[in-house]
Tab-separated table of C-alpha atoms and ligand atoms in Angstrom:
chain	number	residue	atom	x	y	z
A	894	MET	CA	47.062	8.615	22.439
A	895	VAL	CA	43.697	6.337	20.833
A	896	ALA	CA	44.736	5.901	17.364
A	897	PRO	CA	42.144	8.213	15.320
A	898	LEU	CA	39.252	6.808	13.541
A	899	ARG	CA	39.756	6.904	9.465
A	900	VAL	CA	37.294	8.005	7.409
A	901	GLY	CA	36.989	7.581	3.608
A	902	ILE	CA	34.092	9.763	1.914
A	903	ALA	CA	32.515	8.268	-1.248
A	904	GLY	CA	30.399	11.428	-2.747
A	905	LEU	CA	31.370	15.154	-2.152
A	906	GLY	CA	28.231	16.674	-3.340
A	907	THR	CA	25.757	18.836	-1.314
A	908	VAL	CA	25.886	16.234	1.812
A	909	GLY	CA	29.685	15.285	1.056
A	910	ALA	CA	31.191	18.572	1.208
A	911	GLU	CA	29.609	19.642	4.400
A	912	VAL	CA	30.442	16.072	5.878
A	913	VAL	CA	34.098	17.254	5.286
A	914	ARG	CA	33.509	20.719	6.615
A	915	LEU	CA	31.722	19.927	10.034
A	916	ILE	CA	34.280	16.877	10.831
A	917	GLU	CA	36.969	19.514	10.343
A	918	ARG	CA	34.996	22.163	12.101
A	919	GLN	CA	34.213	20.043	15.216
A	920	GLY	CA	37.154	17.711	15.467
A	921	ARG	CA	38.290	18.848	19.005
A	922	VAL	CA	34.550	18.661	20.174
A	923	LEU	CA	34.043	15.130	18.297
A	924	ALA	CA	37.555	13.727	19.841
A	925	GLU	CA	35.856	14.354	23.369
A	926	ARG	CA	32.438	13.447	22.881
A	927	THR	CA	34.071	9.920	21.549
A	928	GLY	CA	36.792	9.713	23.317
A	929	ARG	CA	39.231	9.004	19.609
A	930	PRO	CA	39.995	11.358	16.945
A	931	VAL	CA	38.229	11.482	13.862
A	932	LYS	CA	40.005	11.936	10.900
A	933	VAL	CA	38.962	12.162	6.822
A	934	VAL	CA	41.867	10.062	5.356
A	935	ALA	CA	40.411	9.451	1.710
A	936	VAL	CA	37.567	11.041	-0.291
A	937	THR	CA	36.153	10.028	-4.283
A	938	ALA	CA	33.793	11.380	-6.514
A	939	ARG	CA	32.897	11.584	-10.243
A	940	SER	CA	35.338	14.176	-11.183
A	941	LYS	CA	38.005	15.822	-9.503
A	942	LYS	CA	36.965	19.216	-10.055
A	943	LYS	CA	37.777	21.674	-7.755
A	944	ARG	CA	35.285	21.764	-4.675
A	945	ALA	CA	34.327	24.684	-2.469
A	946	VAL	CA	36.051	22.341	-0.025
A	947	ASP	CA	39.439	21.999	1.248
A	948	LEU	CA	40.617	18.723	0.655
A	949	SER	CA	44.638	19.383	1.487
A	950	GLY	CA	45.983	16.317	2.893
A	951	ILE	CA	43.514	13.972	2.031
A	952	LYS	CA	44.216	11.444	-0.521
A	953	TRP	CA	42.212	11.010	-3.784
A	954	ALA	CA	40.876	7.623	-4.418
A	955	LYS	CA	40.092	6.336	-8.065
A	956	ASP	CA	36.770	4.817	-7.435
A	957	PRO	CA	34.277	4.162	-4.694
A	958	LEU	CA	35.370	0.373	-4.959
A	959	ALA	CA	39.120	1.237	-3.858
A	960	LEU	CA	37.952	3.588	-1.286
A	961	ALA	CA	36.105	0.877	0.299
A	962	ALA	CA	38.789	-1.511	-0.071
A	963	ASP	CA	41.652	0.863	1.435
A	964	PRO	CA	43.365	-0.747	3.994
A	965	GLU	CA	44.027	2.860	5.444
A	966	VAL	CA	40.211	3.332	5.835
A	967	ASP	CA	38.008	2.355	8.709
A	968	CYS	CA	34.940	3.597	8.178
A	969	LEU	CA	33.341	4.302	4.824
A	970	VAL	CA	30.824	7.221	4.514
A	971	GLU	CA	29.045	6.681	1.165
A	972	LEU	CA	26.786	9.831	0.322
A	973	MET	CA	26.570	9.304	-4.111
A	974	GLY	CA	23.308	8.010	-3.789
A	975	GLY	CA	21.513	5.386	-6.045
A	976	ALA	CA	19.920	2.119	-4.971
A	977	GLY	CA	22.421	0.384	-7.354
A	978	ASP	CA	26.253	0.472	-8.076
A	979	PRO	CA	29.056	2.016	-7.227
A	980	ALA	CA	27.041	2.357	-3.695
A	981	LEU	CA	26.128	-0.930	-3.162
A	982	SER	CA	29.064	-2.561	-4.403
A	983	ALA	CA	31.473	-0.492	-2.244
A	984	ILE	CA	28.948	-0.544	1.092
A	985	ASP	CA	29.364	-4.376	0.305
A	986	THR	CA	32.839	-4.344	0.225
A	987	ALA	CA	33.540	-2.479	3.040
A	988	LEU	CA	31.145	-4.283	5.162
A	989	LYS	CA	32.968	-7.429	4.044
A	990	ALA	CA	36.324	-6.000	5.072
A	991	GLY	CA	34.827	-5.930	8.613
A	992	LYS	CA	34.715	-1.695	8.401
A	993	SER	CA	31.704	0.042	9.058
A	994	VAL	CA	30.036	2.290	6.910
A	995	VAL	CA	27.772	5.465	7.323
A	996	THR	CA	25.283	6.673	4.321
A	997	ALA	CA	22.477	8.803	3.902
A	998	ASN	CA	21.143	6.900	0.964
A	999	LYS	CA	17.328	5.903	1.644
A	1000	ALA	CA	17.100	3.925	-1.692
A	1001	LEU	CA	19.531	1.802	-1.373
A	1002	ILE	CA	18.634	0.833	2.294
A	1003	ALA	CA	15.005	0.796	1.708
A	1004	LYS	CA	16.367	-1.907	-1.765
A	1005	HIS	CA	19.300	-3.614	-0.257
A	1006	GLY	CA	19.111	-2.824	3.797
A	1007	LEU	CA	18.566	-6.521	5.095
A	1008	LYS	CA	21.407	-7.934	2.893
A	1009	LEU	CA	23.870	-5.352	3.602
A	1010	ALA	CA	22.920	-5.456	7.623
A	1011	LYS	CA	23.207	-9.180	7.177
A	1012	ALA	CA	27.169	-8.579	6.057
A	1013	ALA	CA	27.592	-6.041	8.709
A	1014	GLU	CA	26.119	-8.692	11.494
A	1015	LYS	CA	28.316	-11.135	9.964
A	1016	HIS	CA	31.548	-8.834	9.745
A	1017	GLY	CA	31.235	-7.054	13.000
A	1018	GLY	CA	31.246	-3.879	11.538
A	1019	ALA	CA	28.472	-1.331	12.054
A	1020	LEU	CA	25.859	0.154	9.186
A	1021	ASN	CA	24.341	3.040	10.301
A	1022	PHE	CA	22.000	5.239	7.958
A	1023	GLU	CA	20.775	8.140	10.494
A	1024	ALA	CA	20.377	10.773	7.432
A	1025	ALA	CA	18.599	8.142	5.278
A	1026	VAL	CA	15.183	9.343	7.266
A	1027	GLY	CA	14.344	12.837	7.835
A	1028	ALA	CA	17.918	14.176	7.467
A	1029	ALA	CA	18.944	16.032	10.630
A	1030	ILE	CA	15.865	14.404	12.922
A	1031	PRO	CA	17.342	11.560	14.970
A	1032	VAL	CA	14.445	9.392	14.510
A	1033	ILE	CA	16.165	6.248	13.699
A	1034	LYS	CA	17.954	6.302	17.199
A	1035	THR	CA	14.798	7.359	19.179
A	1036	LEU	CA	13.252	4.243	17.586
A	1037	ARG	CA	15.993	1.984	17.649
A	1038	GLU	CA	17.922	3.020	20.920
A	1039	GLY	CA	15.486	5.632	23.087
A	1040	LEU	CA	12.737	3.696	22.397
A	1041	ALA	CA	14.094	0.535	22.856
A	1042	GLY	CA	12.210	-0.800	25.902
A	1043	THR	CA	8.899	0.443	24.635
A	1044	GLY	CA	6.385	-1.306	22.103
A	1045	ILE	CA	5.382	1.036	19.228
A	1046	ASN	CA	1.444	1.072	18.206
A	1047	ARG	CA	2.311	3.669	15.077
A	1048	VAL	CA	4.746	5.775	13.634
A	1049	TYR	CA	3.432	8.662	10.970
A	1050	GLY	CA	5.264	11.736	9.598
A	1051	ILE	CA	5.822	14.169	7.202
A	1052	LEU	CA	8.558	12.410	5.373
A	1053	ASN	CA	8.739	14.953	2.338
A	1054	GLY	CA	9.672	18.431	2.177
A	1055	THR	CA	8.731	18.937	-1.540
A	1056	CYS	CA	5.132	17.602	-1.052
A	1057	ASN	CA	4.699	19.093	2.440
A	1058	TYR	CA	6.032	22.496	0.577
A	1059	ILE	CA	3.269	22.311	-2.264
A	1060	LEU	CA	0.248	21.263	0.539
A	1061	THR	CA	1.569	24.515	2.464
A	1062	ARG	CA	1.173	26.961	-0.199
A	1063	MET	CA	-1.884	25.869	-1.910
A	1064	GLU	CA	-3.474	25.811	1.865
A	1065	GLN	CA	-2.030	29.781	2.541
A	1066	GLU	CA	-2.513	30.906	-0.744
A	1067	GLY	CA	-5.119	29.003	-2.211
A	1068	LEU	CA	-3.136	28.389	-5.275
A	1069	SER	CA	-3.292	25.293	-7.732
A	1070	PHE	CA	-1.171	22.267	-7.262
A	1071	ASP	CA	0.478	22.806	-10.397
A	1072	GLU	CA	1.175	26.788	-9.616
A	1073	CYS	CA	2.824	24.993	-6.125
A	1074	LEU	CA	4.989	22.594	-7.713
A	1075	LYS	CA	6.339	24.997	-10.488
A	1076	ASP	CA	7.396	27.062	-7.512
A	1077	ALA	CA	8.984	24.300	-5.503
A	1078	GLN	CA	11.239	23.534	-8.580
A	1079	ARG	CA	12.329	27.130	-8.955
A	1080	LEU	CA	13.296	27.359	-5.489
A	1081	GLY	CA	15.294	23.902	-5.451
A	1082	TYR	CA	12.580	21.960	-3.166
A	1083	ALA	CA	11.510	19.984	-6.259
A	1084	GLU	CA	13.711	17.939	-8.452
A	1085	ALA	CA	12.955	18.774	-12.328
A	1086	ASP	CA	11.240	15.496	-12.617
A	1087	PRO	CA	9.479	15.641	-9.412
A	1088	SER	CA	7.102	12.408	-9.860
A	1089	PHE	CA	9.170	10.244	-7.031
A	1090	ASP	CA	8.457	13.020	-4.295
A	1091	ILE	CA	5.018	13.716	-5.503
A	1092	HIS	CA	3.684	10.496	-6.031
A	1093	GLY	CA	4.736	9.362	-2.805
A	1094	HIS	CA	7.624	7.028	-3.358
A	1095	ASP	CA	10.124	9.128	-1.531
A	1096	THR	CA	7.945	8.694	1.646
A	1097	ALA	CA	7.228	5.189	0.935
A	1098	GLN	CA	10.841	4.310	0.936
A	1099	LYS	CA	11.773	6.178	4.345
A	1100	LEU	CA	8.544	4.320	5.928
A	1101	ALA	CA	9.678	1.187	4.802
A	1102	ILE	CA	13.104	1.852	7.104
A	1103	LEU	CA	10.710	3.125	9.962
A	1104	ALA	CA	8.250	0.151	10.019
A	1105	SER	CA	11.311	-1.978	9.990
A	1106	LEU	CA	12.754	-0.462	13.061
A	1107	ALA	CA	9.497	0.308	14.995
A	1108	PHE	CA	7.846	-3.478	14.384
A	1109	GLY	CA	10.572	-5.361	13.990
A	1110	THR	CA	9.488	-6.340	10.448
A	1111	GLN	CA	11.561	-6.878	7.338
A	1112	VAL	CA	12.049	-3.642	5.429
A	1113	ALA	CA	9.617	-4.155	2.601
A	1114	GLU	CA	8.861	-1.287	0.254
A	1115	LYS	CA	6.522	-3.500	-2.299
A	1116	SER	CA	4.125	-3.763	1.021
A	1117	ILE	CA	3.037	-0.065	1.220
A	1118	TYR	CA	-0.064	1.020	-0.317
A	1119	VAL	CA	1.242	4.494	-1.866
A	1120	GLU	CA	-1.214	7.161	-3.301
A	1121	GLY	CA	0.598	10.816	-4.111
A	1122	ILE	CA	-0.822	14.419	-3.811
A	1123	SER	CA	-1.319	15.520	-7.273
A	1124	SER	CA	-5.264	14.871	-7.143
A	1125	ILE	CA	-5.479	17.449	-4.036
A	1126	ALA	CA	-7.279	20.524	-5.004
A	1127	PRO	CA	-7.483	23.953	-3.002
A	1128	GLU	CA	-10.683	23.497	-2.525
A	1129	ASP	CA	-10.129	20.317	-0.573
A	1130	LEU	CA	-7.812	22.194	1.792
A	1131	ARG	CA	-10.337	25.034	2.066
A	1132	ALA	CA	-12.922	22.479	3.444
A	1133	ALA	CA	-10.491	20.919	5.731
A	1134	ALA	CA	-9.202	24.119	7.368
A	1135	GLU	CA	-13.346	24.659	7.557
A	1136	LEU	CA	-13.803	21.641	9.110
A	1137	GLY	CA	-10.725	21.610	11.381
A	1138	TYR	CA	-8.414	19.921	9.488
A	1139	ARG	CA	-5.390	20.110	7.392
A	1140	VAL	CA	-4.021	17.923	4.482
A	1141	LYS	CA	-0.347	16.613	4.768
A	1142	LEU	CA	0.713	13.568	2.638
A	1143	LEU	CA	1.628	11.201	5.880
A	1144	GLY	CA	3.908	8.165	5.882
A	1145	VAL	CA	1.752	5.635	8.038
A	1146	ALA	CA	2.999	2.384	9.854
A	1147	VAL	CA	0.600	0.808	12.457
A	1148	ARG	CA	0.005	-2.221	13.860
A	1149	THR	CA	-4.006	-3.483	13.432
A	1150	ALA	CA	-5.430	-6.498	14.485
A	1151	LYS	CA	-4.607	-7.797	10.986
A	1152	GLY	CA	-0.930	-7.162	10.868
A	1153	ILE	CA	1.539	-4.084	10.203
A	1154	GLU	CA	-0.577	-1.898	7.919
A	1155	GLN	CA	2.139	0.499	6.050
A	1156	ARG	CA	0.488	3.225	3.598
A	1157	VAL	CA	1.353	6.839	2.040
A	1158	HIS	CA	-1.218	9.167	0.965
A	1159	PRO	CA	-2.629	12.476	1.587
A	1160	THR	CA	-4.370	12.808	4.978
A	1161	MET	CA	-6.297	14.914	6.866
A	1162	VAL	CA	-4.987	15.147	10.546
A	1163	PRO	CA	-6.733	17.581	13.005
A	1164	LYS	CA	-5.386	21.193	12.841
A	1165	SER	CA	-4.704	20.683	16.494
A	1166	SER	CA	-2.534	18.076	16.370
A	1167	SER	CA	1.474	18.580	16.632
A	1168	ILE	CA	1.886	17.171	13.094
A	1169	ALA	CA	-0.771	19.531	11.652
A	1170	GLN	CA	1.435	22.582	12.806
A	1171	VAL	CA	4.525	21.589	10.556
A	1172	MET	CA	4.831	23.994	7.242
A	1173	ASP	CA	6.890	24.169	4.407
A	1174	VAL	CA	10.290	21.806	3.780
A	1175	THR	CA	9.802	20.548	7.302
A	1176	ASN	CA	9.680	17.036	8.176
A	1177	ALA	CA	8.087	15.460	11.596
A	1178	VAL	CA	7.318	11.743	12.537
A	1179	THR	CA	5.290	10.884	15.362
A	1180	ILE	CA	5.437	7.725	17.450
A	1181	ASP	CA	2.878	6.385	19.550
A	1182	GLY	CA	4.780	4.231	22.034
A	1183	GLU	CA	2.653	1.881	24.445
A	1184	GLY	CA	1.926	3.672	27.602
A	1185	ILE	CA	3.357	6.956	26.671
A	1186	PRO	CA	1.888	10.042	25.059
A	1187	PRO	CA	2.908	10.790	21.261
A	1188	ILE	CA	6.391	11.688	20.541
A	1189	THR	CA	6.636	14.021	17.814
A	1190	LEU	CA	10.075	15.110	16.116
A	1191	VAL	CA	10.257	17.659	13.923
A	1192	GLY	CA	12.988	19.395	11.990
A	1193	PRO	CA	14.755	19.772	8.847
A	1194	GLY	CA	14.857	16.860	6.510
A	1195	ALA	CA	16.895	17.962	3.749
A	1196	GLY	CA	19.780	20.420	2.774
A	1197	GLY	CA	23.424	19.769	3.189
A	1198	ALA	CA	24.424	21.039	6.880
A	1199	ALA	CA	21.261	19.706	8.246
A	1200	THR	CA	22.256	15.743	6.385
A	1201	ALA	CA	25.749	16.236	7.644
A	1202	SER	CA	24.448	16.564	11.086
A	1203	ALA	CA	23.102	13.404	10.771
A	1204	VAL	CA	25.679	11.386	9.136
A	1205	VAL	CA	28.544	12.755	11.461
A	1206	ALA	CA	26.452	11.588	14.950
A	1207	ASP	CA	27.015	8.308	12.998
A	1208	ILE	CA	30.317	8.342	12.365
A	1209	ALA	CA	30.902	9.641	15.802
A	1210	ASP	CA	28.851	6.435	16.783
A	1211	VAL	CA	31.203	4.364	15.062
A	1212	ALA	CA	34.493	6.078	16.626
A	1213	ARG	CA	32.815	5.287	20.262
A	1214	GLY	CA	32.834	1.158	19.084
A	1215	ILE	CA	28.712	1.445	19.127
A	1216	ARG	CA	27.525	-1.749	16.678
A	1217	SER	CA	23.857	-1.643	17.257
A	1218	ALA	CA	21.925	-3.887	15.215
A	1219	PRO	CA	21.014	-1.905	11.759
A	1220	PHE	CA	16.775	-2.489	11.847
A	1221	GLY	CA	17.039	-2.898	16.027
A	1222	ARG	CA	17.307	-6.520	16.236
A	1223	PRO	CA	19.406	-9.420	14.033
A	1224	VAL	CA	17.795	-9.646	10.505
A	1225	ASP	CA	16.611	-13.333	10.900
A	1226	LYS	CA	14.258	-12.149	13.927
A	1227	LEU	CA	12.625	-9.647	11.357
A	1228	GLN	CA	9.094	-10.770	10.175
A	1229	ALA	CA	7.866	-10.746	6.655
A	1230	THR	CA	5.238	-8.032	6.143
A	1231	GLU	CA	2.250	-8.294	3.712
A	1232	LYS	CA	0.984	-5.171	1.722
A	1233	ALA	CA	-1.634	-3.665	3.705
A	1234	PRO	CA	-5.301	-4.528	2.202
A	1235	MET	CA	-6.745	-0.962	1.767
A	1236	GLU	CA	-10.148	-2.166	1.408
A	1237	ARG	CA	-10.255	-3.542	5.094
A	1238	HIS	CA	-8.721	-0.088	6.465
A	1239	GLU	CA	-10.772	1.551	9.161
A	1240	GLY	CA	-11.074	4.981	9.546
A	1241	GLY	CA	-13.074	8.625	8.986
A	1242	TYR	CA	-13.308	9.809	5.685
A	1243	TYR	CA	-13.464	13.106	3.894
A	1244	ILE	CA	-15.501	12.586	0.871
A	1245	ARG	CA	-16.282	16.044	-1.594
A	1246	LEU	CA	-19.335	15.369	-4.250
A	1247	MET	CA	-20.336	17.760	-6.839
A	1248	ALA	CA	-24.010	16.914	-6.493
A	1249	ARG	CA	-26.193	17.473	-9.109
A	1250	ASP	CA	-29.490	20.117	-8.692
A	1251	HIS	CA	-31.866	17.500	-8.213
A	1252	ALA	CA	-34.891	17.375	-6.098
A	1253	GLY	CA	-33.865	14.017	-4.143
A	1254	THR	CA	-30.335	14.419	-4.447
A	1255	ALA	CA	-29.214	14.576	-0.805
A	1256	ALA	CA	-31.633	11.985	-0.084
A	1257	THR	CA	-30.492	10.046	-2.353
A	1258	ILE	CA	-26.708	10.428	-1.323
A	1259	ALA	CA	-27.735	9.784	2.208
A	1260	THR	CA	-29.580	6.689	1.723
A	1261	ARG	CA	-26.293	4.981	-0.335
A	1262	LEU	CA	-24.277	5.871	2.751
A	1263	ALA	CA	-26.860	4.381	5.031
A	1264	GLU	CA	-26.953	1.408	3.113
A	1265	GLN	CA	-23.405	0.556	3.819
A	1266	LYS	CA	-23.584	1.670	7.391
A	1267	ILE	CA	-21.501	4.682	7.339
A	1268	SER	CA	-22.175	7.435	9.514
A	1269	ILE	CA	-22.017	11.363	9.153
A	1270	GLU	CA	-20.275	13.511	11.795
A	1271	SER	CA	-20.238	16.530	9.928
A	1272	ILE	CA	-21.942	17.979	6.685
A	1273	VAL	CA	-21.174	21.142	4.453
A	1274	GLN	CA	-23.044	22.148	1.254
A	1275	ARG	CA	-21.869	25.147	-0.720
A	1276	HIS	CA	-23.820	27.566	-2.205
A	1277	PRO	CA	-22.541	29.867	-4.540
A	1278	ASN	CA	-23.785	33.965	-3.984
A	1279	GLY	CA	-27.660	34.063	-4.215
A	1280	SER	CA	-28.389	30.536	-4.363
A	1281	GLU	CA	-30.260	28.587	-1.964
A	1282	PRO	CA	-28.308	25.750	0.186
A	1283	GLY	CA	-27.727	22.664	-2.037
A	1284	LYS	CA	-29.052	24.833	-5.238
A	1285	SER	CA	-26.510	26.335	-7.477
A	1286	ALA	CA	-26.980	29.988	-8.976
A	1287	LYS	CA	-27.175	28.438	-12.578
A	1288	GLY	CA	-28.448	24.966	-11.637
A	1289	GLY	CA	-25.167	23.385	-12.088
A	1290	PRO	CA	-23.329	20.933	-9.593
A	1291	VAL	CA	-23.040	22.119	-5.996
A	1292	PRO	CA	-20.000	20.762	-3.865
A	1293	VAL	CA	-21.085	18.664	-0.855
A	1294	ILE	CA	-18.269	17.883	1.269
A	1295	LEU	CA	-18.787	15.142	4.195
A	1296	ILE	CA	-16.849	13.751	6.838
A	1297	THR	CA	-17.412	10.008	8.106
A	1298	TYR	CA	-17.276	8.664	11.281
A	1299	ALA	CA	-15.061	5.692	11.183
A	1300	THR	CA	-16.191	3.178	8.690
A	1301	HIS	CA	-14.447	0.452	6.289
A	1302	GLU	CA	-12.951	1.579	2.994
A	1303	ASP	CA	-14.827	-1.068	1.053
A	1304	ALA	CA	-17.933	0.475	2.275
A	1305	VAL	CA	-17.072	3.863	1.269
A	1306	HIS	CA	-16.190	2.655	-2.271
A	1307	ARG	CA	-19.497	0.669	-2.725
A	1308	ALA	CA	-21.546	3.704	-1.221
A	1309	LEU	CA	-20.029	6.002	-3.759
A	1310	GLN	CA	-20.270	3.594	-6.751
A	1311	ALA	CA	-23.824	3.403	-6.011
A	1312	VAL	CA	-24.181	7.116	-6.125
A	1313	GLN	CA	-22.672	7.530	-9.380
A	1314	ARG	CA	-24.945	5.071	-10.827
A	1315	ASP	CA	-27.587	6.872	-9.562
A	1316	LYS	CA	-26.497	9.920	-11.726
A	1317	VAL	CA	-27.016	12.008	-8.956
A	1318	ILE	CA	-23.133	13.656	-9.097
A	1319	SER	CA	-21.182	14.824	-11.706
A	1320	GLY	CA	-17.114	13.730	-11.831
A	1321	LYS	CA	-15.128	11.375	-9.714
A	1322	PRO	CA	-15.902	11.673	-5.931
A	1323	GLN	CA	-12.747	13.061	-3.783
A	1324	VAL	CA	-11.837	10.978	-0.885
A	1325	ILE	CA	-8.905	11.817	1.923
A	1326	ARG	CA	-8.671	9.225	4.759
A	1327	ILE	CA	-8.572	11.011	8.175
A	1328	GLU	CA	-5.936	10.004	10.849
A	1329	LYS	CA	-6.696	11.017	14.265
A	1330	ASN	CA	-4.048	11.901	17.245
B	796	NAP	N1	20.414	16.583	-0.358
B	796	NAP	C1	19.622	16.350	0.662
B	796	NAP	O1	19.454	17.300	1.395
B	796	NAP	C2	20.294	14.613	1.131
B	796	NAP	C3	18.928	14.684	2.272
B	796	NAP	C4	19.047	13.494	3.242
B	796	NAP	C5	19.663	12.486	2.411
B	796	NAP	N2	20.483	12.401	1.255
B	796	NAP	C6	21.380	11.554	0.443
B	796	NAP	O2	22.449	11.915	0.708
B	796	NAP	C7	23.123	11.346	-0.619
B	796	NAP	C8	24.175	12.260	-1.464
B	796	NAP	O3	22.970	13.219	-1.586
B	796	NAP	P1	23.371	14.910	-2.593
B	796	NAP	O4	22.144	15.599	-1.984
B	796	NAP	O5	24.805	15.065	-1.918
B	796	NAP	O6	23.999	14.158	-3.527
B	796	NAP	P2	24.565	15.014	-4.762
B	796	NAP	O7	25.289	16.659	-4.550
B	796	NAP	O8	24.222	14.594	-6.371
B	796	NAP	O9	26.095	14.604	-4.722
B	796	NAP	C9	26.519	13.210	-5.384
B	796	NAP	C10	27.986	13.204	-4.702
B	796	NAP	O10	28.570	11.866	-5.699
B	796	NAP	C11	29.384	11.571	-6.426
B	796	NAP	N3	29.012	10.823	-7.267
B	796	NAP	C12	27.809	10.316	-8.033
B	796	NAP	N4	28.252	9.477	-8.714
B	796	NAP	C13	29.648	8.619	-8.717
B	796	NAP	C14	29.955	7.828	-9.093
B	796	NAP	N5	29.656	6.618	-10.102
B	796	NAP	N6	31.154	7.494	-8.447
B	796	NAP	C15	31.931	8.512	-7.816
B	796	NAP	N7	31.463	9.059	-6.965
B	796	NAP	C16	29.935	9.828	-7.665
B	796	NAP	C17	29.089	12.958	-7.112
B	796	NAP	O11	30.385	12.936	-7.875
B	796	NAP	P3	30.644	14.420	-8.816
B	796	NAP	O12	30.701	15.603	-7.396
B	796	NAP	O13	31.876	14.737	-9.026
B	796	NAP	O14	29.326	15.040	-9.614
B	796	NAP	C18	28.806	14.057	-6.322
B	796	NAP	O15	30.136	14.395	-5.159
B	796	NAP	C19	21.750	10.367	-1.617
B	796	NAP	O16	21.648	9.053	-1.089
B	796	NAP	C20	20.745	11.181	-1.035
B	796	NAP	O17	19.895	10.455	-1.359
B	796	NAP	C21	20.530	13.953	0.544
């Protein structure tokens, strides 16, 4: 009889409670699949309140550090959250004692992942964090193991369910950003303080982890250009739809001639692409590997049961004795990355301008774009009912929407600054980058 893997769980909230339940329910299957029983022997949380999960026969550790140091625990499962203590010191303690660690904590891995991976390497334990990106979607294993023999050119995805929910509602119902955010909060999809999600930082933490696995770079959230979705208006989504696109908040890491570009921003994607089909709170990641068509993984990016599925799969790997390098290769082989110089970013652009209703406005805009060698792929000029194209009913500004062919971002900025100086538009131009598949 093989000795069971003795698991200690710190955190019994949305995810932790589901992990206890899943190990209990899947006990026999897990033992068959891994060749070893998996047993939760100890748990801890902030308070000892009654929980909706059966903890009888399981020891209560006085705090996360005591749990991590308990000699009867082989594998620490950290499900408390937070980029600092007690999660950090508990994981560090467990790894330094040669134990394995499983966590769903993207904030901690994005900030301290390299240091912790080094400790895991040195002391021989595993550090698994599949649930930290895309919850139930097995994207970490896909990059680390499934595509270990394949060069990666680009990895990009919808990594934040809150933002995707808001953009889906705005597109489908023509509602404003604020209305959809309020609904997301009412339904529990968005936090009371949603800024971390809507300004793109949650996506950036997950992208930093994916980029490291895909390109062998050091996890560096600070190297990522980040822009959120709060400036997106329903008219952008309507225009995108008319032009054959959808707007998604994407995290993109791509190999370019100048290095690895990492960026998070609202992005127009062709309506026919796999990623454009991903609606509501669902997450998705597309991987472009050398010599193979893109692979898209789609699934639930949050929720107790979905996240527990990935956590328990990581525990199963520990039970099997698998000790992969956490970021796919030894930490000292990971390359440093620099912040993407977005002014040199090359791609197509969506530009929405409020053109003043003057003779020669269209010609001025066209000239300023031509001066920067920007070619226009399509143009939509809206005209309210009863007015001529290019002229508003009351002589007010008229929306002009342009899609450019691939150009540089600094060229777009220069052209738009000139157009603003010419005073042929009112307000600030809206610019959304296009990502082609
Ligand atoms: N929820 C999701 O959909 C999801 C998806 C992917 C990843 N994750 C990640 O999974 C982790 C857990 O998330 P969650 O949603 O389960 O959080 P949660 O519901 O807030 O649960 C957190 C748990 O940790 C315990 N805890 C917090 N601080 C503690 C401390 N100082 N000492 C001891 N215990 C402490 C809490 O104790 P009490 O119960 O006593 O308060 C609670 O049981 C986070 O890293 C999160 O980013 C979550």
